[in-house]
Amino acid sequence: MTVGEFADLVRAKLPYTANKQQGMLIDALARFCSSATPSDSVFIINGYAGTGKTSLTGALVKALEEVERPVVLLAPTGRAAKVFSAHSAHPAYTIHRKIYRGPGGNLSGGFTMLQDNRLSNAVFIVDEASMIGDHEADTTSMTPNNGLLEDLLQYVFTGDNCRLILLGDVAQLPPVGCTESPAMTPRRYKELGLHVSRAVLTDTVRQARNSGILRNATWLRRAMLVDPLPEPKIILSSYSDVSVVEGEEVLDAIGGCYRRDGAAATAVITRSNRRATAFNLGIRSQILDYEEELVKGERLLIAKNNYTWSAKIKGLDFIANGDVAVVAAVHSTEEKYGFRFANVTLNLPDRDVDVECRIFLDTLTDESASLSRERMEALAQARMADPEVNAPDIPYETRLRRLRTDEYFNALQVKYAYAVTCHKAQGAQWPNVFVDMGGIPPEAQGLDFYRWLYTATSRATGHLYYMNPDEALCE
């Protein structure tokens, strides 16, 4: 098949007629996937909200399948992989699950070695690539020497004649601790001696033009290109999918979404763990009428990668930071070593499996992202010194080895999942999204604020609610 014939096949798989910009990208992707392109090549697609990036990728995947070209879909988080899979009608995996193997020699028992890429002529496509950091923030779960991006590149390009396509949106928040997204930066690949192609999608597709959600996202994205930044604004006009809710209306609106669509279809996005905790407690007490700390049906957010409990479930390699779990049963609670624990059965709806495990209750309302290194070290020392676990003559190395699979030290760190920070929301989408804009002073409304608001805004697929914004922002 010629390059032109393959491009026509991709166009035929689109659910609409490609615009000029999309047509140019299809032609470029057809050339990229051809034998004329060097195997050590990367194609970066920076696609803004509403530009048809997702549907175009789905058409490319279908075309690759039809010509029997291996295609592998990846994403940084489990939720992002689920969204990618649904939109592309093709299985998608987290990067970690695909490229690493374990268990390793670190305290978490996490994956520490790269898998072998045994594929030939495969096209790897990574969605939400702007979330990929150059260095893994959680050094207990991966190799300390390389970052996730470098490991991904090493995995892909050790295969025979494989290609890599990265989809992202540089207007979104960069990875924690970064000022820009390394995976979306061409010079990063050039430094490694790779060939780089790049495309930017900016034109919204026809179906998106009547959406207030995408109208606001588009305005924010364009505003970020202006120097100096214009005054922020919220565009309401006559759009039926964008609303402002204030004061007591907030709880009524969230409750209405829960009754109509369910808690799984609704998210509050806020700017700090402290505010997320406050919203979570308010939703539990005033909307869900939960009086106990943990109840059956509770929705929890996994706050840290965990490899211990998944070892008991065939096909479940680890439970990922950002996964959502639903409490199927609460069996018991206990307090040990200054920590509180619960023994529970969790359902992981993204993979439809039940896991019997132990969770930390302390993390539910802790205002940090996860338990501090100091607290975990204190728990490790207490657990290793416990005579019920280790006899006095047990060598330190043996105690340390046992700790790697210890069910207390490796209890799941979880938070309530009704309200999340914007970084936790990346890669996910909900029909109903409430964006917390209360109490943001004008001096804090710089570029980081625009990226935060753009990311939060573009998480909504049905209705977007701005909560308690400054009246001067609304038009």
XYZ file of C-alpha atoms in Angstrom:
475
model
C 0.000 0.000 0.000
C 1.354 3.436 -0.914
C 1.587 6.337 1.491
C -1.283 8.088 -0.274
C -3.484 5.002 -0.157
C -2.863 4.609 3.571
C -3.723 8.278 4.161
C -6.995 7.773 2.260
C -7.725 4.740 4.440
C -7.281 6.845 7.594
C -9.633 9.497 6.191
C -12.228 6.825 5.435
C -12.155 5.734 9.091
C -12.947 9.237 10.398
C -16.582 9.807 11.480
C -16.527 13.195 9.678
C -14.712 14.925 6.845
C -11.243 16.043 7.930
C -10.570 19.779 7.908
C -7.478 21.157 6.186
C -5.305 20.980 9.288
C -6.357 17.423 10.074
C -5.803 16.399 6.454
C -2.233 17.665 6.594
C -1.653 15.726 9.806
C -3.078 12.531 8.262
C -0.675 12.875 5.340
C 2.235 13.409 7.759
C 1.265 10.394 9.855
C 0.986 8.217 6.745
C 4.538 9.174 5.812
C 5.702 8.607 9.391
C 4.276 5.061 9.445
C 5.845 4.178 6.094
C 9.067 2.275 5.513
C 10.755 5.478 4.360
C 10.854 6.802 7.955
C 13.874 5.828 10.105
C 12.904 3.467 12.915
C 14.358 5.734 15.622
C 11.655 8.351 15.004
C 9.188 10.156 17.250
C 6.071 12.070 16.174
C 4.724 14.626 18.675
C 1.110 15.748 18.226
C 0.154 18.736 20.341
C -3.631 18.798 20.075
C -5.757 21.325 21.924
C -9.189 20.528 23.332
C -11.852 20.039 20.654
C -9.486 19.755 17.678
C -10.417 16.148 16.883
C -7.178 14.620 18.151
C -8.986 11.681 19.744
C -11.158 10.792 16.737
C -8.219 11.166 14.368
C -6.161 8.811 16.522
C -9.008 6.307 16.501
C -9.079 6.434 12.698
C -5.314 5.879 12.553
C -5.595 2.869 14.858
C -8.342 1.315 12.728
C -6.298 1.864 9.563
C -3.193 0.283 11.122
C -5.274 -2.707 12.196
C -6.679 -3.104 8.702
C -3.209 -3.286 7.174
C -2.205 -5.705 9.964
C 0.379 -3.354 11.463
C 0.920 -3.970 15.212
C -0.304 -1.017 17.273
C 0.108 -0.511 21.036
C -1.842 2.156 22.924
C -0.399 3.527 26.174
C -1.197 6.231 28.733
C 0.450 7.445 31.957
C -2.458 6.453 34.255
C -5.087 3.751 34.456
C -7.933 6.192 33.991
C -6.255 7.819 30.991
C -5.721 4.362 29.471
C -9.400 3.532 29.978
C -10.506 6.748 28.236
C -8.018 6.156 25.395
C -9.232 2.593 24.924
C -12.888 3.641 24.825
C -12.276 6.371 22.247
C -10.039 4.196 20.050
C -11.983 0.904 20.365
C -8.637 -0.792 20.998
C -7.013 -2.083 24.238
C -4.824 0.462 26.023
C -2.390 -0.037 28.885
C -0.562 2.120 31.382
C 3.044 2.759 30.440
C 4.214 1.192 33.707
C 2.289 -2.030 33.173
C 3.568 -2.429 29.638
C 7.258 -1.655 29.951
C 8.258 -2.831 33.441
C 8.426 -6.185 35.150
C 8.934 -7.155 38.791
C 9.023 -7.678 41.619
C 12.178 -5.780 42.340
C 14.457 -5.202 45.260
C 13.019 -1.970 46.595
C 10.856 -1.598 49.676
C 7.605 -1.271 47.742
C 8.211 -4.474 45.799
C 7.641 -2.455 42.632
C 8.758 -3.066 39.073
C 12.432 -2.247 38.611
C 13.385 -3.809 35.273
C 12.351 -3.082 31.716
C 10.492 -5.711 29.779
C 11.866 -6.783 26.422
C 10.028 -5.275 23.449
C 9.625 -8.300 21.190
C 7.438 -6.565 18.603
C 8.471 -5.789 15.041
C 7.174 -2.882 12.912
C 4.878 -1.792 15.740
C 3.453 1.703 16.154
C 3.279 2.791 19.791
C 0.817 5.613 20.503
C 0.885 7.345 23.897
C -2.035 9.540 24.938
C -1.849 12.276 27.611
C 1.917 12.371 27.045
C 2.122 15.838 28.614
C 1.749 14.062 31.981
C 4.980 12.065 31.555
C 7.863 13.323 33.675
C 11.537 13.093 32.802
C 12.293 11.695 36.256
C 9.963 9.484 38.247
C 8.795 11.375 41.325
C 8.122 8.136 43.187
C 11.640 6.727 43.383
C 10.522 3.734 45.442
C 8.516 2.349 42.554
C 10.874 2.503 39.595
C 14.544 2.411 38.805
C 16.283 5.378 40.463
C 18.597 6.050 37.536
C 16.141 6.730 34.702
C 12.922 8.637 34.352
C 9.741 7.202 32.906
C 10.218 8.996 29.572
C 13.725 7.646 29.071
C 12.604 4.126 30.000
C 9.694 4.354 27.560
C 12.041 5.361 24.745
C 14.467 2.586 25.579
C 11.647 0.024 25.597
C 10.084 1.124 22.299
C 13.281 1.474 20.311
C 14.814 -1.820 21.378
C 12.041 -3.405 19.315
C 12.586 -4.092 15.627
C 11.667 -1.102 13.436
C 9.180 0.384 15.922
C 7.771 3.927 15.898
C 6.505 6.205 18.678
C 3.647 8.743 18.462
C 2.978 10.989 21.475
C -0.319 12.833 21.905
C -0.574 15.658 24.391
C -1.616 19.181 25.162
C 1.069 21.583 26.324
C -1.579 24.004 27.593
C -2.341 21.566 30.406
C -0.447 21.403 33.674
C 3.057 19.961 33.270
C 4.168 17.080 35.515
C 4.665 17.964 39.169
C 7.985 19.749 39.626
C 8.342 20.632 35.926
C 7.918 23.985 34.187
C 7.182 22.264 30.868
C 6.277 18.775 29.707
C 9.484 16.908 28.769
C 7.609 14.385 26.615
C 6.169 17.170 24.448
C 9.497 18.973 23.990
C 11.254 18.131 20.662
C 14.724 19.066 21.889
C 14.549 16.328 24.524
C 14.456 13.686 21.775
C 17.027 15.408 19.600
C 19.423 15.336 22.556
C 19.032 11.548 22.533
C 19.790 11.325 18.811
C 16.206 10.577 17.704
C 14.450 11.912 14.598
C 11.529 14.167 15.579
C 8.402 15.222 13.692
C 5.890 17.599 15.240
C 2.377 18.831 14.518
C 0.031 21.206 16.323
C -3.757 20.963 16.034
C -5.469 24.278 16.810
C -8.645 24.324 14.671
C -11.715 23.035 16.502
C -13.897 20.562 14.651
C -17.371 21.568 13.580
C -19.088 19.459 16.251
C -17.239 21.342 19.016
C -18.133 24.878 18.053
C -21.463 24.928 19.891
C -19.905 23.710 23.144
C -19.445 26.217 25.930
C -16.975 23.864 27.582
C -14.707 23.920 24.537
C -15.337 27.637 23.962
C -13.900 28.365 27.404
C -11.029 25.924 26.918
C -10.177 27.480 23.559
C -10.209 31.012 24.962
C -7.887 30.008 27.814
C -5.493 28.237 25.470
C -5.307 31.257 23.156
C -4.928 33.644 26.086
C -1.816 31.761 27.223
C -0.098 32.748 23.972
C -0.599 36.477 24.642
C 2.018 38.550 26.441
C 1.055 40.053 28.779
C -1.724 37.686 29.789
C -5.198 39.163 29.364
C -7.602 39.340 32.272
C -9.140 35.898 32.840
C -12.798 35.413 32.041
C -15.572 32.819 32.052
C -17.730 32.754 28.928
C -21.351 31.914 29.692
C -23.366 33.642 26.949
C -26.171 31.330 25.816
C -24.252 28.067 26.256
C -26.351 25.393 27.908
C -23.399 23.268 29.070
C -21.666 25.878 31.271
C -23.026 27.266 34.534
C -21.906 29.300 37.529
C -22.977 28.040 40.959
C -22.422 29.910 44.193
C -22.894 29.484 47.922
C -25.631 27.039 48.879
C -26.305 26.331 45.202
C -23.069 24.303 45.053
C -24.242 21.422 47.232
C -27.656 21.432 45.557
C -26.055 21.230 42.107
C -23.642 18.452 43.093
C -26.461 16.543 44.757
C -28.595 16.913 41.634
C -25.810 15.452 39.488
C -25.412 12.559 41.933
C -29.119 11.771 41.813
C -29.312 12.052 38.028
C -26.016 10.484 36.912
C -24.363 8.995 40.007
C -21.194 9.827 41.919
C -18.985 8.118 39.309
C -20.086 10.649 36.685
C -19.348 13.725 38.795
C -16.107 15.281 40.048
C -15.095 18.378 41.954
C -11.694 19.684 40.835
C -9.824 21.935 43.206
C -6.331 23.347 43.634
C -4.954 21.760 46.812
C -5.177 18.575 48.861
C -6.470 20.651 51.764
C -9.416 21.983 49.764
C -10.057 18.543 48.258
C -10.301 17.109 51.786
C -12.750 19.831 52.821
C -14.966 19.201 49.783
C -14.811 15.437 50.292
C -15.926 15.703 53.903
C -18.696 18.128 52.988
C -20.013 15.915 50.174
C -19.953 12.817 52.407
C -21.822 14.454 55.265
C -24.221 16.820 53.490
C -25.017 15.006 50.237
C -24.350 11.311 50.827
C -25.330 11.387 54.532
C -22.343 9.244 55.483
C -21.728 9.343 59.217
C -19.047 6.691 59.553
C -15.484 7.205 58.365
C -15.705 4.409 55.787
C -18.829 2.744 54.393
C -19.811 0.191 51.785
C -20.093 1.916 48.410
C -17.466 4.522 49.308
C -15.474 5.792 46.328
C -11.741 5.987 47.022
C -8.778 7.315 45.045
C -5.508 5.405 45.197
C -2.832 7.908 46.292
C 0.322 5.856 45.677
C 1.339 2.938 43.448
C 1.023 -0.406 45.245
C 2.355 -3.811 44.162
C 1.652 -6.002 47.190
C -2.085 -6.648 47.017
C -2.238 -7.139 43.254
C 0.130 -10.123 43.568
C -2.840 -12.172 44.801
C -4.946 -11.413 41.709
C -4.135 -13.089 38.406
C -3.614 -10.542 35.665
C -3.444 -7.575 38.063
C 0.178 -6.471 38.148
C -0.207 -3.414 40.368
C -2.729 -0.911 41.697
C -1.874 2.476 40.267
C -1.759 5.942 41.746
C -4.933 7.606 40.438
C -7.020 4.427 40.169
C -10.544 4.638 41.590
C -11.773 1.917 43.943
C -15.204 1.256 45.448
C -15.517 -0.245 48.920
C -17.390 -3.545 48.594
C -17.076 -4.463 52.291
C -15.449 -3.174 55.484
C -14.348 -6.160 57.572
C -12.509 -4.590 60.527
C -10.429 -1.649 61.703
C -7.392 -1.535 63.975
C -4.677 0.753 65.296
C -0.993 -0.224 65.321
C 2.305 1.662 65.489
C 0.497 5.011 65.621
C -1.434 4.326 62.400
C -5.053 3.326 61.801
C -5.875 0.583 59.320
C -8.992 -1.019 57.835
C -9.333 -4.476 56.320
C -11.601 -4.123 53.295
C -12.679 -5.602 49.992
C -12.247 -3.099 47.179
C -13.702 -3.284 43.698
C -11.575 -1.758 40.939
C -14.251 -0.798 38.382
C -11.771 -0.005 35.602
C -10.688 -3.664 35.646
C -13.764 -5.225 37.273
C -11.853 -7.120 39.956
C -12.228 -7.378 43.736
C -9.182 -7.092 45.983
C -9.099 -7.999 49.675
C -6.570 -5.672 51.241
C -5.573 -3.412 54.104
C -5.767 0.371 53.732
C -4.470 3.314 55.742
C -7.342 5.262 57.278
C -4.970 8.127 58.116
C -4.559 9.136 54.487
C -8.286 9.677 53.904
C -8.141 13.164 55.405
C -4.405 13.835 55.365
C -3.700 17.130 53.611
C -0.550 15.856 51.894
C -0.585 13.899 48.644
C 0.584 10.716 50.424
C 2.273 9.694 53.661
C 5.636 11.377 54.142
C 8.908 9.504 53.859
C 9.510 10.170 57.566
C 6.252 8.524 58.606
C 6.853 5.547 56.336
C 10.363 5.113 57.731
C 8.944 5.210 61.267
C 6.410 2.520 60.325
C 9.148 0.417 58.739
C 11.285 0.539 61.869
C 8.327 -0.249 64.140
C 7.226 -3.166 61.988
C 10.723 -4.667 61.745
C 11.185 -4.313 65.521
C 7.834 -5.955 66.370
C 8.634 -9.275 68.131
C 5.395 -10.762 66.756
C 6.838 -10.296 63.276
C 10.553 -10.907 63.787
C 12.313 -12.814 66.524
C 15.215 -10.925 68.157
C 17.850 -13.003 66.371
C 16.466 -12.424 62.842
C 19.115 -10.606 60.722
C 18.366 -7.078 59.540
C 18.535 -8.114 55.876
C 15.820 -10.727 56.484
C 13.627 -8.177 58.267
C 14.075 -5.780 55.363
C 13.205 -8.461 52.831
C 10.020 -9.347 54.726
C 9.064 -5.685 54.804
C 8.863 -5.600 51.018
C 5.671 -7.667 51.085
C 4.489 -6.750 54.589
C 0.760 -6.066 54.585
C 0.933 -3.231 57.105
C 3.869 -1.391 55.592
C 2.296 -1.850 52.154
C -1.260 -0.947 53.094
C -2.970 0.989 50.329
C -2.816 4.756 50.669
C -6.237 6.090 49.710
C -8.283 9.288 49.721
C -11.954 10.000 49.195
C -12.590 10.324 45.453
C -15.430 12.870 45.254
C -13.107 15.886 44.998
C -9.597 15.775 43.541
C -6.746 18.109 42.745
C -6.250 19.101 39.134
C -3.087 16.992 38.827
C -5.040 13.920 39.993
C -7.796 14.748 37.479
C -5.471 14.772 34.463
C -6.107 11.930 32.077
C -9.694 11.486 33.286
C -13.032 12.858 32.113
C -16.463 13.122 33.722
C -19.887 14.088 32.372
C -20.223 16.629 35.224
C -17.268 18.676 36.461
C -17.317 21.322 39.199
C -14.302 23.654 39.152
C -13.465 25.300 42.486
C -12.645 28.953 41.853
C -13.399 30.370 45.281
C -10.889 32.646 46.969
C -8.324 32.895 44.161
C -6.710 36.359 44.487
C -5.906 38.373 41.337
C -2.165 38.188 42.012
C -2.363 34.369 41.739
C -3.964 34.457 38.284
C -0.788 34.036 36.231
C 0.219 31.437 33.646
C 0.064 28.560 36.140
C -3.504 29.558 36.980
C -4.435 29.574 33.286
C -2.946 26.097 32.830
C -4.784 24.877 35.921
C -8.111 26.316 34.776
C -7.656 25.019 31.211
C -6.890 21.520 32.488
C -9.870 21.518 34.860
C -12.216 22.945 32.216
C -11.265 20.339 29.626
C -12.071 17.435 31.997
C -15.826 17.964 31.463
C -17.686 16.129 28.705
C -21.284 17.022 29.530
C -21.753 19.986 31.860
C -19.208 22.327 33.413
C -19.915 24.182 36.651
C -17.654 27.026 37.821
C -18.018 27.303 41.596
C -17.882 30.674 43.349
C -15.897 32.624 40.733
C -15.250 36.334 41.055
C -18.249 38.048 39.452
C -15.905 40.215 37.391
C -14.717 37.108 35.519
C -18.142 36.182 34.153
C -19.502 37.411 30.842
